[in-house]
Structure formats: C-alpha cells, structure tokens
C-alpha cells in the first residue's frame, strides 16, 4: 500500500472516530485546489483528502496563496526572507482565553516548493536570520519529511506526532505505561491503537524497557547522576522511535541542569542538540564571552544568542556589529 492509500485509510478512520467517540481532533472537508505546476504534487494529494486538521496543539490547512493560481502568481515575495517565502501548511498554537482571538501562534511548518520537503524553523531563529543573519550561507531548520503526504502520514496521523509536538510546541512526548504510541488527541480512542502502531512495530525495532517514572523521580529530587544514567541508557539522537529521541533531548537538558558543561561541550562537537542546549545555558547565564568564542568557531546558534544577549544587556551597538565581525568569512557550522 502506497503512502497516499495509507493516509486515506487513516483520515477515514479518524473522521469516524471523531464522530463515534468524540475524539478531540477536527478534520475538515477536502479543499479542491487548482493544479499549479509551480507547486509540489503532494500538496494536492493531501488537501484532496483533508482540507484542514486541528489537533488542539497544531493545525493544518492550505495557505491562501496556494488556493488559486492567481494568488500564487500575484503573491508578494519578501526579498529579505532568508527562506524565500515558503508557504506555511501548518502551525503550533496555544489557546490563552475563550475567544477565537485568544491564541498565540508558536511557529510555522513550511513546504519547500523547490524540493517538496516539510520543515520547521522556530520564530527566534527566523527573526535572527532576517535581522542579523544576512549573508549566512546555511540556515538551520528541523526537516521532518521529504514530501507532504509522508509528513501527514507519519507526523500528523502517525507515530511521529509526539516528536512534531515536542519540536514545534515544546511538549514532552506522551506515552502509555506499555510505551504504546497514543497521541494526546487520540487518548480516548482504543480503536486508534491498531491503526497507529507503536514505533517498534512500524520500524521493525525491538524496544528496550525504559523506567520513565524512576528518571522523573530522580530529576525531581535533584539526583542528576541517577537521572542521567537512566535516561542516557535509552536515549538515541534522531531515532525513528520518538521515545528514544525525546530521551536524548531530555539527556542533554539533564547535563545542563547538572552543571556538567565539560561533558555537554564534548558532545556539542558532534551533536546538534548538545550544541543548542549548551548555547542556551550560556545565554541564560549571561556568558557573552563564551558565546562569542563558540560563534567565532562557527556556531551560528551561539551567534544568534550572543546578539540577543548583547541587546538584553543594553549593548545595542555591539549587537549590531557582532554578526559582521564574527562572520566576516561567511563560514558557519
């Protein structure tokens, strides 16, 4: 069965579950879009099946500028946009009140019309690239899937949902005691379990038991040695099993909170998550000198945070000069 047929089956099942069991996911009617050779075909494959999806944490719909050929042709392209103004097919959001206006949008999921891939860039990083990152040759994003149908099948209606929610909304992945995958908006639907298999079954991997409760208890009492030992044993960077990848992010956070900067710095040389967590720790502690040294070694996240820190410290002139001074050769990690 190809990915479109799998997606069709999952959409149909969740439409039914939403009616029969009150599952808190809203799936809109299909939205026929006029075919446009300038847009990836996967866009039509998805929105011919589902016009919109709202999970309570994330929502998806075709953006206005792809709904007609004329809208795409006449769209306003921001020449300063470092990513070329890609269409946003989804966003994370937080409800803060009782009206439709009481919503904070966290960040967009974008469709690269050149290679069809789906990716996310957080708002702070995007603002940095727009304001201070002119001329940088590389932009760091979280890429999820090579095309939109694969993204919806794996990350919206599939076992990758917790990783997606963790990345976009900063939510810790939900899991049951048996480590069977159940997305937060599927928790009341037992019928969803066979449709969305746990990662071990879908990837063909055997899962190692992970004492999540013991790790959280050790973390709560500040027993960093125990917490790190339990979590690191299970952790795996960029694992297809979202539990393992989430544990890796947790491991990096534990190292930072335990003050193990040397260990975090050792891993930062080869691990992007360690590098980001170390940079964030230096930013939180106001250590501009160390951020500058890391930026000079080619760490663009450190450069981004250095600029923010200098501004927060009232050193606006230094903040403006920093990108040009540090990145004179345009060589970024």
mmCIF file with all atom_site columns, N, CA and C in Angstrom, residues 108-172:
data_model
loop_
_atom_site.group_PDB
_atom_site.id
_atom_site.type_symbol
_atom_site.label_atom_id
_atom_site.label_alt_id
_atom_site.label_comp_id
_atom_site.label_asym_id
_atom_site.label_entity_id
_atom_site.label_seq_id
_atom_site.pdbx_PDB_ins_code
_atom_site.Cartn_x
_atom_site.Cartn_y
_atom_site.Cartn_z
_atom_site.occupancy
_atom_site.B_iso_or_equiv
_atom_site.pdbx_formal_charge
_atom_site.auth_seq_id
_atom_site.auth_comp_id
_atom_site.auth_asym_id
_atom_site.auth_atom_id
_atom_site.pdbx_PDB_model_num
ATOM 1   N N  . UNK A 1 108 ? 5.601  28.234 12.398 1.00 0.00 ? 108 UNK A N  1
ATOM 2   C CA . UNK A 1 108 ? 5.047  27.635 11.190 1.00 0.00 ? 108 UNK A CA 1
ATOM 3   C C  . UNK A 1 108 ? 5.798  26.380 10.759 1.00 0.00 ? 108 UNK A C  1
ATOM 4   N N  . UNK A 1 109 ? 5.047  25.458 10.163 1.00 0.00 ? 109 UNK A N  1
ATOM 5   C CA . UNK A 1 109 ? 5.614  24.340 9.420  1.00 0.00 ? 109 UNK A CA 1
ATOM 6   C C  . UNK A 1 109 ? 5.511  24.708 7.947  1.00 0.00 ? 109 UNK A C  1
ATOM 7   N N  . UNK A 1 110 ? 6.611  24.639 7.242  1.00 0.00 ? 110 UNK A N  1
ATOM 8   C CA . UNK A 1 110 ? 6.671  25.165 5.882  1.00 0.00 ? 110 UNK A CA 1
ATOM 9   C C  . UNK A 1 110 ? 6.922  24.085 4.849  1.00 0.00 ? 110 UNK A C  1
ATOM 10  N N  . UNK A 1 111 ? 6.460  24.353 3.634  1.00 0.00 ? 111 UNK A N  1
ATOM 11  C CA . UNK A 1 111 ? 6.651  23.460 2.499  1.00 0.00 ? 111 UNK A CA 1
ATOM 12  C C  . UNK A 1 111 ? 7.671  24.085 1.560  1.00 0.00 ? 111 UNK A C  1
ATOM 13  N N  . UNK A 1 112 ? 8.769  23.389 1.328  1.00 0.00 ? 112 UNK A N  1
ATOM 14  C CA . UNK A 1 112 ? 9.787  23.856 0.391  1.00 0.00 ? 112 UNK A CA 1
ATOM 15  C C  . UNK A 1 112 ? 9.318  23.504 -1.022 1.00 0.00 ? 112 UNK A C  1
ATOM 16  N N  . UNK A 1 113 ? 8.954  24.509 -1.803 1.00 0.00 ? 113 UNK A N  1
ATOM 17  C CA . UNK A 1 113 ? 8.393  24.229 -3.120 1.00 0.00 ? 113 UNK A CA 1
ATOM 18  C C  . UNK A 1 113 ? 9.455  23.769 -4.105 1.00 0.00 ? 113 UNK A C  1
ATOM 19  N N  . UNK A 1 114 ? 10.735 23.940 -3.759 1.00 0.00 ? 114 UNK A N  1
ATOM 20  C CA . UNK A 1 114 ? 11.809 23.503 -4.653 1.00 0.00 ? 114 UNK A CA 1
ATOM 21  C C  . UNK A 1 114 ? 12.041 22.003 -4.571 1.00 0.00 ? 114 UNK A C  1
ATOM 22  N N  . UNK A 1 115 ? 12.053 21.440 -3.341 1.00 0.00 ? 115 UNK A N  1
ATOM 23  C CA . UNK A 1 115 ? 12.326 20.007 -3.216 1.00 0.00 ? 115 UNK A CA 1
ATOM 24  C C  . UNK A 1 115 ? 11.195 19.232 -2.546 1.00 0.00 ? 115 UNK A C  1
ATOM 25  N N  . UNK A 1 116 ? 10.062 19.901 -2.238 1.00 0.00 ? 116 UNK A N  1
ATOM 26  C CA . UNK A 1 116 ? 8.842  19.277 -1.693 1.00 0.00 ? 116 UNK A CA 1
ATOM 27  C C  . UNK A 1 116 ? 8.925  18.928 -0.214 1.00 0.00 ? 116 UNK A C  1
ATOM 28  N N  . UNK A 1 117 ? 10.040 19.183 0.468  1.00 0.00 ? 117 UNK A N  1
ATOM 29  C CA . UNK A 1 117 ? 10.197 18.765 1.853  1.00 0.00 ? 117 UNK A CA 1
ATOM 30  C C  . UNK A 1 117 ? 9.394  19.665 2.801  1.00 0.00 ? 117 UNK A C  1
ATOM 31  N N  . UNK A 1 118 ? 9.130  19.127 4.001  1.00 0.00 ? 118 UNK A N  1
ATOM 32  C CA . UNK A 1 118 ? 8.399  19.850 5.037  1.00 0.00 ? 118 UNK A CA 1
ATOM 33  C C  . UNK A 1 118 ? 9.354  20.083 6.204  1.00 0.00 ? 118 UNK A C  1
ATOM 34  N N  . UNK A 1 119 ? 9.447  21.325 6.695  1.00 0.00 ? 119 UNK A N  1
ATOM 35  C CA . UNK A 1 119 ? 10.394 21.639 7.753  1.00 0.00 ? 119 UNK A CA 1
ATOM 36  C C  . UNK A 1 119 ? 9.828  22.698 8.692  1.00 0.00 ? 119 UNK A C  1
ATOM 37  N N  . UNK A 1 120 ? 10.519 22.862 9.820  1.00 0.00 ? 120 UNK A N  1
ATOM 38  C CA . UNK A 1 120 ? 10.118 23.847 10.831 1.00 0.00 ? 120 UNK A CA 1
ATOM 39  C C  . UNK A 1 120 ? 11.337 24.677 11.216 1.00 0.00 ? 120 UNK A C  1
ATOM 40  N N  . UNK A 1 121 ? 11.133 25.972 11.402 1.00 0.00 ? 121 UNK A N  1
ATOM 41  C CA . UNK A 1 121 ? 12.162 26.841 11.970 1.00 0.00 ? 121 UNK A CA 1
ATOM 42  C C  . UNK A 1 121 ? 11.494 27.672 13.058 1.00 0.00 ? 121 UNK A C  1
ATOM 43  N N  . UNK A 1 122 ? 12.119 27.722 14.242 1.00 0.00 ? 122 UNK A N  1
ATOM 44  C CA . UNK A 1 122 ? 11.487 28.441 15.338 1.00 0.00 ? 122 UNK A CA 1
ATOM 45  C C  . UNK A 1 122 ? 11.541 29.946 15.095 1.00 0.00 ? 122 UNK A C  1
ATOM 46  N N  . UNK A 1 123 ? 10.608 30.653 15.720 1.00 0.00 ? 123 UNK A N  1
ATOM 47  C CA . UNK A 1 123 ? 10.455 32.084 15.474 1.00 0.00 ? 123 UNK A CA 1
ATOM 48  C C  . UNK A 1 123 ? 11.677 32.912 15.806 1.00 0.00 ? 123 UNK A C  1
ATOM 49  N N  . UNK A 1 124 ? 12.348 32.594 16.935 1.00 0.00 ? 124 UNK A N  1
ATOM 50  C CA . UNK A 1 124 ? 13.535 33.358 17.310 1.00 0.00 ? 124 UNK A CA 1
ATOM 51  C C  . UNK A 1 124 ? 14.635 33.227 16.265 1.00 0.00 ? 124 UNK A C  1
ATOM 52  N N  . UNK A 1 125 ? 14.848 32.002 15.780 1.00 0.00 ? 125 UNK A N  1
ATOM 53  C CA . UNK A 1 125 ? 15.885 31.789 14.769 1.00 0.00 ? 125 UNK A CA 1
ATOM 54  C C  . UNK A 1 125 ? 15.537 32.516 13.482 1.00 0.00 ? 125 UNK A C  1
ATOM 55  N N  . UNK A 1 126 ? 14.260 32.458 13.103 1.00 0.00 ? 126 UNK A N  1
ATOM 56  C CA . UNK A 1 126 ? 13.849 33.120 11.866 1.00 0.00 ? 126 UNK A CA 1
ATOM 57  C C  . UNK A 1 126 ? 14.085 34.633 11.954 1.00 0.00 ? 126 UNK A C  1
ATOM 58  N N  . UNK A 1 127 ? 13.719 35.214 13.094 1.00 0.00 ? 127 UNK A N  1
ATOM 59  C CA . UNK A 1 127 ? 13.935 36.662 13.252 1.00 0.00 ? 127 UNK A CA 1
ATOM 60  C C  . UNK A 1 127 ? 15.418 36.995 13.193 1.00 0.00 ? 127 UNK A C  1
ATOM 61  N N  . UNK A 1 128 ? 16.246 36.128 13.774 1.00 0.00 ? 128 UNK A N  1
ATOM 62  C CA . UNK A 1 128 ? 17.690 36.367 13.726 1.00 0.00 ? 128 UNK A CA 1
ATOM 63  C C  . UNK A 1 128 ? 18.182 36.366 12.285 1.00 0.00 ? 128 UNK A C  1
ATOM 64  N N  . UNK A 1 129 ? 17.762 35.376 11.500 1.00 0.00 ? 129 UNK A N  1
ATOM 65  C CA . UNK A 1 129 ? 18.222 35.301 10.115 1.00 0.00 ? 129 UNK A CA 1
ATOM 66  C C  . UNK A 1 129 ? 17.747 36.509 9.313  1.00 0.00 ? 129 UNK A C  1
ATOM 67  N N  . UNK A 1 130 ? 16.532 36.987 9.612  1.00 0.00 ? 130 UNK A N  1
ATOM 68  C CA . UNK A 1 130 ? 16.010 38.153 8.888  1.00 0.00 ? 130 UNK A CA 1
ATOM 69  C C  . UNK A 1 130 ? 16.751 39.437 9.265  1.00 0.00 ? 130 UNK A C  1
ATOM 70  N N  . UNK A 1 131 ? 17.067 39.590 10.554 1.00 0.00 ? 131 UNK A N  1
ATOM 71  C CA . UNK A 1 131 ? 17.612 40.864 11.041 1.00 0.00 ? 131 UNK A CA 1
ATOM 72  C C  . UNK A 1 131 ? 19.136 40.878 11.028 1.00 0.00 ? 131 UNK A C  1
ATOM 73  N N  . UNK A 1 132 ? 19.743 39.811 11.541 1.00 0.00 ? 132 UNK A N  1
ATOM 74  C CA . UNK A 1 132 ? 21.189 39.821 11.754 1.00 0.00 ? 132 UNK A CA 1
ATOM 75  C C  . UNK A 1 132 ? 21.951 38.783 10.940 1.00 0.00 ? 132 UNK A C  1
ATOM 76  N N  . UNK A 1 133 ? 21.234 37.934 10.231 1.00 0.00 ? 133 UNK A N  1
ATOM 77  C CA . UNK A 1 133 ? 21.916 36.834 9.569  1.00 0.00 ? 133 UNK A CA 1
ATOM 78  C C  . UNK A 1 133 ? 22.084 36.986 8.074  1.00 0.00 ? 133 UNK A C  1
ATOM 79  N N  . UNK A 1 134 ? 21.952 38.188 7.560  1.00 0.00 ? 134 UNK A N  1
ATOM 80  C CA . UNK A 1 134 ? 22.097 38.401 6.117  1.00 0.00 ? 134 UNK A CA 1
ATOM 81  C C  . UNK A 1 134 ? 23.468 37.925 5.646  1.00 0.00 ? 134 UNK A C  1
ATOM 82  N N  . UNK A 1 135 ? 23.460 37.109 4.613  1.00 0.00 ? 135 UNK A N  1
ATOM 83  C CA . UNK A 1 135 ? 24.715 36.642 4.051  1.00 0.00 ? 135 UNK A CA 1
ATOM 84  C C  . UNK A 1 135 ? 25.142 35.278 4.548  1.00 0.00 ? 135 UNK A C  1
ATOM 85  N N  . UNK A 1 136 ? 24.509 34.762 5.600  1.00 0.00 ? 136 UNK A N  1
ATOM 86  C CA . UNK A 1 136 ? 24.867 33.423 6.061  1.00 0.00 ? 136 UNK A CA 1
ATOM 87  C C  . UNK A 1 136 ? 24.484 32.404 4.990  1.00 0.00 ? 136 UNK A C  1
ATOM 88  N N  . UNK A 1 137 ? 25.362 31.467 4.741  1.00 0.00 ? 137 UNK A N  1
ATOM 89  C CA . UNK A 1 137 ? 25.145 30.515 3.652  1.00 0.00 ? 137 UNK A CA 1
ATOM 90  C C  . UNK A 1 137 ? 24.209 29.377 4.036  1.00 0.00 ? 137 UNK A C  1
ATOM 91  N N  . UNK A 1 138 ? 24.083 29.072 5.327  1.00 0.00 ? 138 UNK A N  1
ATOM 92  C CA . UNK A 1 138 ? 23.251 27.961 5.760  1.00 0.00 ? 138 UNK A CA 1
ATOM 93  C C  . UNK A 1 138 ? 22.259 28.423 6.815  1.00 0.00 ? 138 UNK A C  1
ATOM 94  N N  . UNK A 1 139 ? 21.068 27.857 6.777  1.00 0.00 ? 139 UNK A N  1
ATOM 95  C CA . UNK A 1 139 ? 20.031 28.145 7.751  1.00 0.00 ? 139 UNK A CA 1
ATOM 96  C C  . UNK A 1 139 ? 19.633 26.834 8.400  1.00 0.00 ? 139 UNK A C  1
ATOM 97  N N  . UNK A 1 140 ? 19.635 26.800 9.717  1.00 0.00 ? 140 UNK A N  1
ATOM 98  C CA . UNK A 1 140 ? 19.368 25.570 10.448 1.00 0.00 ? 140 UNK A CA 1
ATOM 99  C C  . UNK A 1 140 ? 17.867 25.404 10.660 1.00 0.00 ? 140 UNK A C  1
ATOM 100 N N  . UNK A 1 141 ? 17.303 24.312 10.157 1.00 0.00 ? 141 UNK A N  1
ATOM 101 C CA . UNK A 1 141 ? 15.886 24.017 10.323 1.00 0.00 ? 141 UNK A CA 1
ATOM 102 C C  . UNK A 1 141 ? 15.735 22.571 10.784 1.00 0.00 ? 141 UNK A C  1
ATOM 103 N N  . UNK A 1 142 ? 14.532 22.221 11.245 1.00 0.00 ? 142 UNK A N  1
ATOM 104 C CA . UNK A 1 142 ? 14.193 20.832 11.562 1.00 0.00 ? 142 UNK A CA 1
ATOM 105 C C  . UNK A 1 142 ? 13.385 20.287 10.398 1.00 0.00 ? 142 UNK A C  1
ATOM 106 N N  . UNK A 1 143 ? 13.983 19.404 9.608  1.00 0.00 ? 143 UNK A N  1
ATOM 107 C CA . UNK A 1 143 ? 13.279 18.822 8.463  1.00 0.00 ? 143 UNK A CA 1
ATOM 108 C C  . UNK A 1 143 ? 12.591 17.534 8.897  1.00 0.00 ? 143 UNK A C  1
ATOM 109 N N  . UNK A 1 144 ? 11.308 17.402 8.561  1.00 0.00 ? 144 UNK A N  1
ATOM 110 C CA . UNK A 1 144 ? 10.528 16.259 9.013  1.00 0.00 ? 144 UNK A CA 1
ATOM 111 C C  . UNK A 1 144 ? 10.309 15.200 7.938  1.00 0.00 ? 144 UNK A C  1
ATOM 112 N N  . UNK A 1 145 ? 10.040 15.595 6.726  1.00 0.00 ? 145 UNK A N  1
ATOM 113 C CA . UNK A 1 145 ? 9.689  14.597 5.711  1.00 0.00 ? 145 UNK A CA 1
ATOM 114 C C  . UNK A 1 145 ? 10.052 15.116 4.331  1.00 0.00 ? 145 UNK A C  1
ATOM 115 N N  . UNK A 1 146 ? 10.285 14.201 3.374  1.00 0.00 ? 146 UNK A N  1
ATOM 116 C CA . UNK A 1 146 ? 10.662 14.624 2.019  1.00 0.00 ? 146 UNK A CA 1
ATOM 117 C C  . UNK A 1 146 ? 9.494  15.157 1.203  1.00 0.00 ? 146 UNK A C  1
ATOM 118 N N  . UNK A 1 147 ? 8.260  14.948 1.683  1.00 0.00 ? 147 UNK A N  1
ATOM 119 C CA . UNK A 1 147 ? 7.095  15.439 0.949  1.00 0.00 ? 147 UNK A CA 1
ATOM 120 C C  . UNK A 1 147 ? 5.913  15.526 1.902  1.00 0.00 ? 147 UNK A C  1
ATOM 121 N N  . UNK A 1 148 ? 4.849  16.210 1.470  1.00 0.00 ? 148 UNK A N  1
ATOM 122 C CA . UNK A 1 148 ? 3.707  16.465 2.337  1.00 0.00 ? 148 UNK A CA 1
ATOM 123 C C  . UNK A 1 148 ? 2.909  15.198 2.671  1.00 0.00 ? 148 UNK A C  1
ATOM 124 N N  . UNK A 1 149 ? 2.645  14.282 1.720  1.00 0.00 ? 149 UNK A N  1
ATOM 125 C CA . UNK A 1 149 ? 1.923  13.054 2.089  1.00 0.00 ? 149 UNK A CA 1
ATOM 126 C C  . UNK A 1 149 ? 2.640  12.236 3.157  1.00 0.00 ? 149 UNK A C  1
ATOM 127 N N  . UNK A 1 150 ? 3.961  12.111 3.039  1.00 0.00 ? 150 UNK A N  1
ATOM 128 C CA . UNK A 1 150 ? 4.721  11.380 4.050  1.00 0.00 ? 150 UNK A CA 1
ATOM 129 C C  . UNK A 1 150 ? 4.646  12.086 5.392  1.00 0.00 ? 150 UNK A C  1
ATOM 130 N N  . UNK A 1 151 ? 4.709  13.407 5.382  1.00 0.00 ? 151 UNK A N  1
ATOM 131 C CA . UNK A 1 151 ? 4.621  14.182 6.622  1.00 0.00 ? 151 UNK A CA 1
ATOM 132 C C  . UNK A 1 151 ? 3.291  13.932 7.321  1.00 0.00 ? 151 UNK A C  1
ATOM 133 N N  . UNK A 1 152 ? 2.178  14.014 6.587  1.00 0.00 ? 152 UNK A N  1
ATOM 134 C CA . UNK A 1 152 ? 0.868  13.812 7.206  1.00 0.00 ? 152 UNK A CA 1
ATOM 135 C C  . UNK A 1 152 ? 0.686  12.380 7.688  1.00 0.00 ? 152 UNK A C  1
ATOM 136 N N  . UNK A 1 153 ? 1.178  11.416 6.917  1.00 0.00 ? 153 UNK A N  1
ATOM 137 C CA . UNK A 1 153 ? 1.017  10.015 7.298  1.00 0.00 ? 153 UNK A CA 1
ATOM 138 C C  . UNK A 1 153 ? 1.821  9.676  8.539  1.00 0.00 ? 153 UNK A C  1
ATOM 139 N N  . UNK A 1 154 ? 3.043  10.170 8.619  1.00 0.00 ? 154 UNK A N  1
ATOM 140 C CA . UNK A 1 154 ? 3.918  9.805  9.742  1.00 0.00 ? 154 UNK A CA 1
ATOM 141 C C  . UNK A 1 154 ? 3.782  10.750 10.927 1.00 0.00 ? 154 UNK A C  1
ATOM 142 N N  . UNK A 1 155 ? 3.647  12.062 10.684 1.00 0.00 ? 155 UNK A N  1
ATOM 143 C CA . UNK A 1 155 ? 3.737  13.015 11.788 1.00 0.00 ? 155 UNK A CA 1
ATOM 144 C C  . UNK A 1 155 ? 2.401  13.609 12.228 1.00 0.00 ? 155 UNK A C  1
ATOM 145 N N  . UNK A 1 156 ? 1.386  13.602 11.404 1.00 0.00 ? 156 UNK A N  1
ATOM 146 C CA . UNK A 1 156 ? 0.083  14.113 11.818 1.00 0.00 ? 156 UNK A CA 1
ATOM 147 C C  . UNK A 1 156 ? -0.825 12.960 12.246 1.00 0.00 ? 156 UNK A C  1
ATOM 148 N N  . UNK A 1 157 ? -0.903 11.904 11.420 1.00 0.00 ? 157 UNK A N  1
ATOM 149 C CA . UNK A 1 157 ? -1.716 10.736 11.736 1.00 0.00 ? 157 UNK A CA 1
ATOM 150 C C  . UNK A 1 157 ? -0.843 9.515  12.011 1.00 0.00 ? 157 UNK A C  1
ATOM 151 N N  . UNK A 1 158 ? 0.320  9.704  12.601 1.00 0.00 ? 158 UNK A N  1
ATOM 152 C CA . UNK A 1 158 ? 1.221  8.584  12.787 1.00 0.00 ? 158 UNK A CA 1
ATOM 153 C C  . UNK A 1 158 ? 2.096  8.696  14.009 1.00 0.00 ? 158 UNK A C  1
ATOM 154 N N  . UNK A 1 159 ? 3.015  7.774  14.170 1.00 0.00 ? 159 UNK A N  1
ATOM 155 C CA . UNK A 1 159 ? 3.816  7.678  15.394 1.00 0.00 ? 159 UNK A CA 1
ATOM 156 C C  . UNK A 1 159 ? 4.810  8.807  15.592 1.00 0.00 ? 159 UNK A C  1
ATOM 157 N N  . UNK A 1 160 ? 4.983  9.671  14.599 1.00 0.00 ? 160 UNK A N  1
ATOM 158 C CA . UNK A 1 160 ? 5.891  10.795 14.767 1.00 0.00 ? 160 UNK A CA 1
ATOM 159 C C  . UNK A 1 160 ? 5.247  12.018 15.396 1.00 0.00 ? 160 UNK A C  1
ATOM 160 N N  . UNK A 1 161 ? 3.930  11.939 15.710 1.00 0.00 ? 161 UNK A N  1
ATOM 161 C CA . UNK A 1 161 ? 3.245  13.118 16.245 1.00 0.00 ? 161 UNK A CA 1
ATOM 162 C C  . UNK A 1 161 ? 3.908  13.678 17.505 1.00 0.00 ? 161 UNK A C  1
ATOM 163 N N  . UNK A 1 162 ? 4.290  12.845 18.484 1.00 0.00 ? 162 UNK A N  1
ATOM 164 C CA . UNK A 1 162 ? 4.926  13.417 19.676 1.00 0.00 ? 162 UNK A CA 1
ATOM 165 C C  . UNK A 1 162 ? 6.213  14.176 19.374 1.00 0.00 ? 162 UNK A C  1
ATOM 166 N N  . UNK A 1 163 ? 7.022  13.683 18.427 1.00 0.00 ? 163 UNK A N  1
ATOM 167 C CA . UNK A 1 163 ? 8.236  14.419 18.068 1.00 0.00 ? 163 UNK A CA 1
ATOM 168 C C  . UNK A 1 163 ? 7.863  15.761 17.443 1.00 0.00 ? 163 UNK A C  1
ATOM 169 N N  . UNK A 1 164 ? 6.837  15.771 16.603 1.00 0.00 ? 164 UNK A N  1
ATOM 170 C CA . UNK A 1 164 ? 6.393  17.018 15.978 1.00 0.00 ? 164 UNK A CA 1
ATOM 171 C C  . UNK A 1 164 ? 5.920  18.001 17.043 1.00 0.00 ? 164 UNK A C  1
ATOM 172 N N  . UNK A 1 165 ? 5.073  17.536 17.972 1.00 0.00 ? 165 UNK A N  1
ATOM 173 C CA . UNK A 1 165 ? 4.557  18.408 19.024 1.00 0.00 ? 165 UNK A CA 1
ATOM 174 C C  . UNK A 1 165 ? 5.681  18.887 19.940 1.00 0.00 ? 165 UNK A C  1
ATOM 175 N N  . UNK A 1 166 ? 6.652  17.999 20.219 1.00 0.00 ? 166 UNK A N  1
ATOM 176 C CA . UNK A 1 166 ? 7.770  18.388 21.073 1.00 0.00 ? 166 UNK A CA 1
ATOM 177 C C  . UNK A 1 166 ? 8.616  19.466 20.412 1.00 0.00 ? 166 UNK A C  1
ATOM 178 N N  . UNK A 1 167 ? 8.831  19.345 19.097 1.00 0.00 ? 167 UNK A N  1
ATOM 179 C CA . UNK A 1 167 ? 9.671  20.298 18.375 1.00 0.00 ? 167 UNK A CA 1
ATOM 180 C C  . UNK A 1 167 ? 8.990  21.654 18.228 1.00 0.00 ? 167 UNK A C  1
ATOM 181 N N  . UNK A 1 168 ? 7.721  21.643 17.805 1.00 0.00 ? 168 UNK A N  1
ATOM 182 C CA . UNK A 1 168 ? 7.027  22.886 17.493 1.00 0.00 ? 168 UNK A CA 1
ATOM 183 C C  . UNK A 1 168 ? 6.451  23.543 18.753 1.00 0.00 ? 168 UNK A C  1
ATOM 184 N N  . UNK A 1 169 ? 5.857  22.729 19.635 1.00 0.00 ? 169 UNK A N  1
ATOM 185 C CA . UNK A 1 169 ? 5.130  23.267 20.785 1.00 0.00 ? 169 UNK A CA 1
ATOM 186 C C  . UNK A 1 169 ? 5.862  23.081 22.104 1.00 0.00 ? 169 UNK A C  1
ATOM 187 N N  . UNK A 1 170 ? 7.048  22.461 22.054 1.00 0.00 ? 170 UNK A N  1
ATOM 188 C CA . UNK A 1 170 ? 7.834  22.217 23.265 1.00 0.00 ? 170 UNK A CA 1
ATOM 189 C C  . UNK A 1 170 ? 7.073  21.364 24.269 1.00 0.00 ? 170 UNK A C  1
ATOM 190 N N  . UNK A 1 171 ? 6.334  20.344 23.755 1.00 0.00 ? 171 UNK A N  1
ATOM 191 C CA . UNK A 1 171 ? 5.572  19.438 24.598 1.00 0.00 ? 171 UNK A CA 1
ATOM 192 C C  . UNK A 1 171 ? 6.355  18.149 24.802 1.00 0.00 ? 171 UNK A C  1
ATOM 193 N N  . UNK A 1 172 ? 6.406  17.678 26.017 1.00 0.00 ? 172 UNK A N  1
ATOM 194 C CA . UNK A 1 172 ? 7.053  16.387 26.258 1.00 0.00 ? 172 UNK A CA 1
ATOM 195 C C  . UNK A 1 172 ? 6.168  15.285 25.683 1.00 0.00 ? 172 UNK A C  1
#
